[in-house]
Structure formats: C-alpha cells, structure tokens
C-alpha positions as a printed NumPy array, in Angstrom:
array([[112.25 , 210.276, 112.226],
       [110.388, 213.304, 113.302],
       [110.981, 216.027, 115.891],
       [112.656, 216.022, 118.328],
       [115.127, 213.569, 116.761],
       [114.928, 215.254, 113.432],
       [116.003, 218.909, 113.667],
       [116.702, 220.544, 110.277],
       [117.893, 223.677, 112.01 ],
       [121.101, 221.693, 112.81 ],
       [122.146, 222.516, 109.188],
       [121.64 , 226.288, 109.545],
       [123.432, 227.262, 112.733],
       [126.851, 227.609, 111.28 ],
       [127.79 , 229.793, 108.283],
       [130.333, 227.286, 106.871],
       [127.896, 224.442, 106.954],
       [125.083, 226.379, 105.473],
       [127.288, 227.134, 102.587],
       [128.213, 223.449, 102.254],
       [124.481, 222.472, 101.86 ],
       [123.443, 225.3  ,  99.713],
       [121.376, 223.713,  96.913],
       [121.443, 226.605,  94.464],
       [124.491, 228.463,  93.774],
       [124.479, 231.562,  91.554],
       [127.786, 232.244,  89.763],
       [129.154, 235.341,  87.825],
       [129.45 , 232.82 ,  84.918],
       [125.676, 232.664,  84.769],
       [125.185, 236.27 ,  84.027],
       [124.693, 238.313,  80.76 ],
       [124.515, 242.095,  80.615],
       [122.196, 243.662,  78.095],
       [123.563, 246.922,  76.648],
       [122.109, 249.502,  74.174],
       [124.074, 251.062,  71.444],
       [123.037, 254.061,  69.45 ],
       [124.345, 256.132,  66.534],
       [126.406, 259.29 ,  67.038],
       [129.499, 260.141,  69.162],
       [129.886, 260.94 ,  72.759],
       [126.387, 259.78 ,  73.552],
       [125.46 , 258.584,  76.936],
       [121.619, 259.163,  77.309],
       [120.149, 257.978,  80.586],
       [117.245, 255.664,  80.39 ],
       [114.785, 257.404,  82.853],
       [112.833, 254.243,  83.632],
       [115.884, 252.087,  84.151],
       [118.295, 253.731,  86.585],
       [122.009, 253.051,  85.795],
       [121.26 , 252.046,  82.204],
       [122.142, 254.249,  79.102],
       [121.89 , 254.463,  75.344],
       [125.596, 254.457,  74.395],
       [127.388, 255.541,  71.308],
       [129.951, 253.03 ,  70.127],
       [132.991, 254.496,  71.804],
       [131.152, 254.781,  75.191],
       [129.717, 251.284,  74.744],
       [133.303, 249.975,  74.544],
       [134.148, 251.679,  77.786],
       [131.099, 250.205,  79.348],
       [132.004, 246.746,  78.156],
       [135.469, 247.101,  79.732],
       [133.774, 247.813,  83.145],
       [131.396, 244.844,  82.635],
       [134.329, 242.597,  81.693],
       [136.417, 243.703,  84.707],
       [133.397, 242.784,  87.003],
       [133.727, 239.18 ,  85.949],
       [130.783, 239.217,  83.579],
       [132.123, 237.953,  80.373],
       [129.087, 238.27 ,  77.999],
       [126.879, 241.06 ,  76.762],
       [123.689, 241.13 ,  74.819],
       [123.558, 243.893,  72.334],
       [120.461, 245.896,  71.193],
       [120.855, 248.711,  68.489],
       [119.128, 251.928,  68.019],
       [119.863, 253.07 ,  64.501],
       [120.03 , 256.686,  63.094],
       [117.305, 255.776,  60.474],
       [114.618, 253.149,  60.307],
       [112.72 , 251.653,  57.305],
       [109.566, 249.716,  56.74 ],
       [110.891, 246.19 ,  56.958],
       [114.136, 246.478,  59.156],
       [116.703, 245.882,  56.512],
       [118.782, 248.633,  57.961],
       [119.571, 246.053,  60.548],
       [121.292, 243.912,  57.856],
       [123.815, 246.534,  56.677],
       [127.49 , 245.81 ,  56.902],
       [127.965, 249.035,  58.706],
       [124.746, 248.823,  60.852],
       [124.834, 250.296,  64.424],
       [125.369, 246.953,  66.178],
       [127.755, 245.669,  63.509],
       [129.894, 248.828,  64.208],
       [129.698, 247.998,  67.957],
       [130.778, 244.387,  67.59 ],
       [133.853, 245.204,  65.641],
       [134.83 , 248.01 ,  68.118],
       [134.398, 245.722,  71.153],
       [136.237, 242.912,  69.665],
       [139.149, 245.406,  68.905],
       [139.48 , 246.237,  72.43 ],
       [138.22 , 243.252,  74.332],
       [138.777, 240.301,  72.14 ],
       [137.578, 237.832,  74.78 ],
       [134.224, 239.493,  75.516],
       [131.413, 237.236,  74.379],
       [129.013, 239.142,  72.242],
       [125.411, 237.964,  71.84 ],
       [123.506, 239.842,  69.191],
       [119.83 , 240.2  ,  69.571],
       [118.045, 239.569,  66.136],
       [114.783, 241.279,  65.683],
       [113.322, 244.198,  63.725],
       [111.397, 246.134,  66.206],
       [114.277, 248.766,  66.838],
       [114.712, 249.099,  63.027],
       [111.173, 249.45 ,  61.663],
       [109.456, 252.787,  61.284],
       [106.162, 251.102,  62.787],
       [107.923, 249.288,  65.688],
       [106.776, 245.846,  64.938],
       [109.063, 242.857,  64.721],
       [108.885, 242.312,  60.899],
       [107.356, 243.226,  57.634],
       [103.788, 244.559,  57.671],
       [101.245, 243.056,  55.06 ],
       [ 97.58 , 243.757,  55.523],
       [ 98.007, 245.287,  58.966],
       [ 99.895, 242.474,  60.598],
       [103.416, 241.156,  60.531],
       [103.984, 238.69 ,  57.629],
       [105.697, 235.678,  59.08 ],
       [107.511, 234.314,  55.912],
       [108.977, 237.427,  54.362],
       [110.225, 238.529,  57.8  ],
       [112.295, 235.267,  58.002],
       [114.37 , 236.462,  55.107],
       [115.181, 239.741,  56.882],
       [116.103, 237.987,  60.058],
       [118.369, 235.52 ,  58.21 ],
       [120.278, 238.269,  56.493],
       [120.514, 240.233,  59.763],
       [122.003, 237.196,  61.428],
       [124.645, 236.669,  58.697],
       [125.679, 240.26 ,  58.803],
       [126.022, 240.23 ,  62.612],
       [128.042, 236.915,  62.388],
       [130.239, 238.455,  59.719],
       [130.832, 241.373,  62.068],
       [132.223, 239.01 ,  64.823],
       [129.132, 238.222,  66.936],
       [129.647, 235.013,  69.119],
       [126.05 , 234.068,  69.271],
       [122.873, 234.907,  67.511],
       [119.74 , 235.432,  69.561],
       [116.405, 235.694,  67.6  ],
       [113.851, 237.488,  69.644],
       [111.04 , 238.073,  67.137],
       [108.75 , 234.868,  67.696],
       [108.197, 234.288,  63.892],
       [107.471, 230.589,  63.244],
       [110.346, 228.848,  61.496],
       [112.952, 231.594,  62.185],
       [115.46 , 229.376,  63.935],
       [115.582, 226.893,  61.075],
       [115.854, 229.695,  58.422],
       [118.662, 231.541,  60.482],
       [120.507, 228.248,  61.063],
       [120.335, 227.525,  57.333],
       [121.631, 231.01 ,  56.364],
       [124.556, 230.918,  59.   ],
       [125.484, 227.404,  57.674],
       [125.401, 228.416,  54.142],
       [127.714, 231.256,  54.831],
       [130.22 , 229.057,  56.804],
       [129.121, 230.133,  60.226],
       [128.189, 226.674,  61.363],
       [130.084, 227.201,  64.609],
       [127.954, 230.098,  65.74 ],
       [125.316, 229.066,  68.231],
       [121.692, 230.097,  68.288],
       [120.025, 231.199,  71.46 ],
       [116.343, 231.276,  70.654],
       [113.939, 233.358,  72.597],
       [111.538, 230.355,  72.425],
       [108.84 , 231.205,  75.015],
       [108.547, 234.857,  74.782],
       [105.515, 236.276,  76.189],
       [103.296, 239.356,  75.265],
       [104.184, 240.911,  78.571],
       [103.538, 244.321,  80.356],
       [107.02 , 243.952,  81.855],
       [108.687, 245.301,  78.603],
       [107.666, 248.886,  79.048],
       [111.033, 250.32 ,  80.046],
       [112.701, 248.435,  77.457],
       [110.656, 250.097,  74.748],
       [111.798, 253.339,  75.992],
       [115.592, 252.221,  76.009],
       [115.357, 250.722,  72.518],
       [112.864, 253.081,  71.038],
       [110.848, 250.173,  69.845],
       [107.22 , 250.758,  70.912],
       [104.771, 249.704,  68.186],
       [103.017, 252.588,  66.453],
       [ 99.816, 250.592,  66.3  ],
       [ 98.231, 247.618,  67.835],
       [100.343, 245.223,  69.967],
       [102.421, 242.1  ,  69.617],
       [ 99.936, 239.475,  70.622],
       [ 99.793, 237.877,  67.321],
       [103.283, 236.669,  67.498],
       [104.341, 236.771,  71.215],
       [102.863, 234.29 ,  73.603],
       [ 99.75 , 234.525,  75.756],
       [100.784, 234.874,  79.33 ],
       [ 98.245, 232.253,  80.377],
       [ 99.786, 229.401,  78.421],
       [102.547, 227.16 ,  79.572],
       [101.825, 223.983,  77.587],
       [102.159, 226.136,  74.415],
       [105.603, 227.213,  75.738],
       [106.882, 223.603,  75.543],
       [105.575, 223.195,  72.009],
       [107.44 , 226.445,  71.021],
       [110.633, 225.112,  72.658],
       [110.337, 221.785,  71.048],
       [110.01 , 223.339,  67.71 ],
       [113.017, 225.55 ,  68.227],
       [115.145, 222.556,  69.441],
       [114.081, 220.649,  66.312],
       [115.091, 223.549,  63.959],
       [118.519, 223.737,  65.531],
       [118.43 , 226.032,  68.669],
       [121.45 , 225.412,  70.877],
       [119.873, 227.283,  73.852],
       [116.335, 228.035,  74.562],
       [114.932, 231.147,  76.606],
       [112.065, 232.037,  78.565],
       [111.175, 235.632,  78.73 ],
       [110.281, 237.385,  81.092],
       [111.684, 235.423,  84.036],
       [110.151, 236.287,  87.397],
       [106.573, 235.807,  86.579],
       [107.461, 232.687,  84.447],
       [109.515, 230.672,  86.927],
       [107.133, 227.723,  86.352],
       [107.814, 227.915,  82.642],
       [111.466, 227.876,  83.22 ],
       [111.166, 224.777,  85.495],
       [108.891, 223.028,  83.045],
       [111.292, 223.632,  79.997],
       [114.32 , 222.631,  81.889],
       [112.663, 219.575,  83.256],
       [111.094, 218.587,  79.965],
       [114.038, 219.091,  77.631],
       [117.298, 219.275,  79.793],
       [118.588, 221.732,  77.197],
       [120.771, 224.779,  78.101],
       [118.101, 227.232,  79.25 ],
       [118.366, 231.072,  79.629],
       [115.984, 233.338,  81.289],
       [115.68 , 237.137,  80.72 ],
       [115.157, 239.089,  83.986],
       [113.471, 241.867,  81.857],
       [113.461, 245.746,  82.205],
       [110.216, 245.991,  84.017],
       [111.236, 243.337,  86.55 ],
       [114.451, 245.39 ,  87.048],
       [112.614, 248.801,  87.204],
       [110.165, 247.744,  89.849],
       [113.048, 246.549,  92.021],
       [114.853, 249.908,  91.555],
       [111.642, 251.798,  92.385],
       [111.078, 249.99 ,  95.552],
       [114.759, 250.431,  96.467],
       [114.734, 254.116,  95.963],
       [111.696, 254.463,  98.26 ],
       [113.46 , 252.398, 100.897],
       [110.718, 249.852, 100.746],
       [113.1  , 246.872, 100.411],
       [116.826, 246.07 , 100.66 ],
       [117.499, 246.325,  96.903],
       [120.711, 244.26 ,  97.038],
       [119.31 , 241.502,  98.988],
       [115.985, 241.217,  96.914],
       [118.066, 241.416,  93.646],
       [120.109, 238.252,  94.625],
       [117.014, 236.479,  95.901],
       [115.418, 237.102,  92.584],
       [118.334, 235.974,  90.581],
       [118.716, 232.968,  92.855],
       [115.057, 231.94 ,  92.145],
       [115.639, 232.188,  88.468],
       [118.666, 229.848,  88.764],
       [116.713, 227.558,  91.214],
       [113.931, 227.208,  88.632],
       [116.356, 225.808,  86.166],
       [118.092, 228.682,  84.316],
       [121.68 , 228.109,  83.362],
       [122.013, 231.641,  81.783],
       [120.519, 234.696,  83.237],
       [120.333, 237.808,  81.2  ],
       [119.762, 240.729,  83.586],
       [120.341, 244.429,  83.869],
       [121.541, 243.736,  87.436],
       [124.569, 241.54 ,  86.066],
       [127.311, 243.997,  87.244],
       [125.759, 244.727,  90.606],
       [125.202, 240.948,  91.199],
       [128.786, 240.107,  90.072],
       [130.191, 242.664,  92.527],
       [128.296, 241.121,  95.405],
       [129.322, 237.496,  94.27 ],
       [132.896, 238.893,  94.148],
       [132.639, 240.346,  97.702],
       [133.161, 243.916,  96.495],
       [129.936, 245.318,  97.958]])
C-alpha cells in the first residue's frame, strides 16, 4: 500500500506509541566514563579544552568515581599521568604506578565499580609515542613486552578489564598470553582494534599530557580513509583473543562501527573521543545548538550504528537525562 492508505505518521502522534516503536534505545548500561588520574594530592586541574573534565589526584578521583557510580554509570576507563616518564614506558608497569594506585583506592571505596585500564605507553614515555623508539620509529615487538608487563601489573592491582590502545601488531595475543600465564584468564581484553590516526584526539593529548615530541602516529594508527583495513585489524584481534573490539573515534566512523558489528557480531565498543566532545561543548557555549539534545542524538547514532558499549566524556550527563534528572 501507498499513501493515503499507508500513513507512517500514525506511529508518531502519541508519545506512548512512539516509545513503543523506538528501534534504538540508549541505556545507562551502555556508558563508560573516561577519567584521568595524576600524581600528587589534592589535585583537581581543569582540562581547558574539555569543560567539566579534570586531572585528578587519587583521592579526588575516588570522589569523582562515587559521583559517576551514583549517576548509574558503573564503569570507568582510567588513564594515568605519572610524576616521571621514561624512554620505553616501564614506569607504567610498576606495582605502585599511578593507575595501579588509583585502582586499589577505587576498589577499597566502591567495590562494584567496574574498572577498565587503558594500556598504552604514550602517557608514560618521554617522547610521547606509544612504545619503544628504535631508529626513529616505534619498535613493534619490543613494545609488546612492555604492554604485557603493564597489563599484568594492572590486573594485579584489581583492574576488571584490560584495554590496549597502542595499535601494535600482535599485542592482543601477547597480552592474553601474559594474563593467562599469571592466572588472570578471567580478565577480558577490550582491544582498540580500529583506532585511527585522527585529528579528533587533540584535547585528550592536553588531558593526558601525551602529545608526541616528534613526528606523528601514522605508522601505527590507522589511515582515516580505510575501512576494509579496519575489518582486517578486527579479525586479527579476535583471532588473538580479544573479547570486545573497539572503533575509535566514533562519530566520523559510524560506517566502520556498522561494518564491524555486521561482519563479526562481536561485542563492539566505540569511543566518542575528546575532540567530538569538545566541539559539542564549544557550540553549546555559543548557543549554536541545544547541547543536551545533540549529545543524546550523537550517542543514539553511535548505538544505532552497532555499538554495544559507548565510552564518552558525556556519560554522566547522558545518564542524568536517561534517569530523568535533567
């Protein structure tokens, strides 16, 4: 049938019916809040390019996690800013590393908070790259050993999930091997499988103090023009033992999220990254858009594309809306 017999607006006139036939439903359970922990005490440094986000010392991070948990968001993704850095990022592997301290402190206060530990070296190296530099570039295979050691240390501290974001070839398999050897076979891996060399990371590099001191990351992060390659990356990570695969960034890569979910039917995460968040906030501050409405539209689009998990700096704000608080 066609018009006038078929009138699709019949399903839109009533709020109750509109809700009944809503195809994509965003839930607080879908959301993960990224947080930045730094050395020191009583530190709450505003991140100028990311309004409402801070570098937090451990005790303030714990208080922030309490607020996140109370909003209904039960998972956080932790990034560390150490007091000192080194050439190959081994500072990230220390028993008393900054994220390790944070995990123990959070678990002592909020036992049920689900803690995802980002695994990478860029915050921990003096040069800002994601691994050991040999002959002017990141050496893939030596970096794997640091990543494996870091993962085990974070699991020992109490991390619930390991999330390697470095984009080294073979790192999921090496991390899985190291975790299993140390009796952490129950710890899942969420791989940043299709992580693009994107311009959307600028604010994060301020937040994590991780900008590279030379060159760029295009020899290990993906070319934004490629989506077939993303499927190859995801397939390899699954074969190496990834439990969840991720696409990063999210908003400019909705097609990749869709392709990954359709092709593999694996639990799929998407990272709504700092630049996406900051653009939204900048437009909202200038009254160019309804910030809350556009935020929810963006998150819904990521879910509609196929993401099961959405990592976003808007997690608490979105949770409050979903809970009817504002």
